[in-house]
């Protein structure tokens, strides 16, 4: 098991497949992009599958989420999913994506064994999308969402970040659209993960702001803690159900006490928390010929040292030294 000194057990593995992305979202990276990892720094497909196998068969991981950057840019993605679906026990597998490539890959991913997707979409307005992402790809994301739903990658979850002065008035509109299209909408408080370190706590749209906006149009009924479990999103039923909306309030309502995640970066580092400033190297062990038992030992030792919280609730919080594209969301 991947247990820490606070008794939390990590059963959910987030795997970053690449640091590259085909969008330039203002809250993630600068317009000119970043200095990408070299091919030799990235884990190979075989190395990724091996580490997932160690986690699933030897360390108690039951869920695997593929992330990026943009994971659909990984050439071997379908094969990686297929190989992981063959593991015993079989992990539940999902993908977090910007949706641009889903129209052409959703059917193949479903056939390979992917269970569901999370798609990032912050606005229903093409002009605002272009401003936020610095790319004119709004239509592609909508078509990707439809393709995912039609392929059976359900529930299709939509992740939205609200930004002051850009889309902060869109919460009710986004929820109405999600209900109409049978997507499960989750709002995420903007987190300090941008490479340019421009995040400001006093300028963010909080969970309280989001809920107040939604309640101008919908009746929201909170789900209980038992139904939430270790999920990062607090959820509400909408107008009596069956549709639900979630809010991930990493900054104003931290959920660290129930965290069950471990993270693997695209270059083979274990991160115990999205906001951790320390990493533990597994790539070096892999490439030096270490057996699975040694890799598992290193991983368990890393998780044993996991801190009690992310530190985001501390006003003096310092941003991580690696942007989200290199860590995996």
mmCIF file of C-alpha atoms in Angstrom, residues 11-15 49 52 56 61-67 77-87 89-96 109-118 152-155:
data_model
loop_
_atom_site.group_PDB
_atom_site.id
_atom_site.type_symbol
_atom_site.label_atom_id
_atom_site.label_comp_id
_atom_site.label_asym_id
_atom_site.label_seq_id
_atom_site.Cartn_x
_atom_site.Cartn_y
_atom_site.Cartn_z
ATOM 1 C CA UNK A 11 -5.313 4.351 -4.565
ATOM 2 C CA UNK A 12 -5.689 6.940 -7.352
ATOM 3 C CA UNK A 13 -2.695 7.404 -9.689
ATOM 4 C CA UNK A 14 -2.439 10.462 -11.938
ATOM 5 C CA UNK A 15 -0.017 9.888 -14.834
ATOM 6 C CA UNK A 49 3.136 0.756 -18.462
ATOM 7 C CA UNK A 52 1.459 1.539 -13.707
ATOM 8 C CA UNK A 56 -1.738 -1.621 -9.693
ATOM 9 C CA UNK A 61 -3.764 1.492 -6.963
ATOM 10 C CA UNK A 62 -7.276 0.966 -8.365
ATOM 11 C CA UNK A 63 -7.748 4.088 -10.518
ATOM 12 C CA UNK A 64 -5.480 5.557 -13.171
ATOM 13 C CA UNK A 65 -6.016 9.017 -14.676
ATOM 14 C CA UNK A 66 -3.984 9.964 -17.741
ATOM 15 C CA UNK A 67 -3.128 13.663 -17.887
ATOM 16 C CA UNK A 77 -1.776 6.699 -25.878
ATOM 17 C CA UNK A 78 -4.219 4.106 -27.253
ATOM 18 C CA UNK A 79 -1.654 1.330 -26.854
ATOM 19 C CA UNK A 80 -0.833 2.422 -23.296
ATOM 20 C CA UNK A 81 -4.532 2.322 -22.377
ATOM 21 C CA UNK A 82 -4.961 -1.090 -23.991
ATOM 22 C CA UNK A 83 -1.979 -2.553 -22.166
ATOM 23 C CA UNK A 84 -3.116 -1.160 -18.814
ATOM 24 C CA UNK A 85 -6.639 -2.498 -19.380
ATOM 25 C CA UNK A 86 -5.096 -5.985 -19.563
ATOM 26 C CA UNK A 87 -3.633 -5.730 -16.058
ATOM 27 C CA UNK A 89 -6.675 -6.490 -11.343
ATOM 28 C CA UNK A 90 -7.901 -4.102 -14.046
ATOM 29 C CA UNK A 91 -7.776 -0.466 -12.919
ATOM 30 C CA UNK A 92 -10.528 2.009 -13.712
ATOM 31 C CA UNK A 93 -9.070 4.407 -16.273
ATOM 32 C CA UNK A 94 -9.935 7.969 -17.203
ATOM 33 C CA UNK A 95 -8.402 10.821 -19.168
ATOM 34 C CA UNK A 96 -8.198 14.573 -18.573
ATOM 35 C CA UNK A 109 -9.869 4.941 -26.669
ATOM 36 C CA UNK A 110 -13.148 3.350 -25.626
ATOM 37 C CA UNK A 111 -12.271 0.174 -27.530
ATOM 38 C CA UNK A 112 -8.853 0.100 -25.857
ATOM 39 C CA UNK A 113 -10.461 0.136 -22.416
ATOM 40 C CA UNK A 114 -10.734 3.770 -21.325
ATOM 41 C CA UNK A 115 -13.739 4.227 -19.042
ATOM 42 C CA UNK A 116 -14.431 7.958 -19.139
ATOM 43 C CA UNK A 117 -13.062 11.443 -19.788
ATOM 44 C CA UNK A 118 -12.785 14.856 -18.141
ATOM 45 C CA UNK A 152 -19.684 5.756 -24.240
ATOM 46 C CA UNK A 153 -16.875 7.445 -22.299
ATOM 47 C CA UNK A 154 -19.341 8.345 -19.583
ATOM 48 C CA UNK A 155 -19.961 10.126 -17.391
#
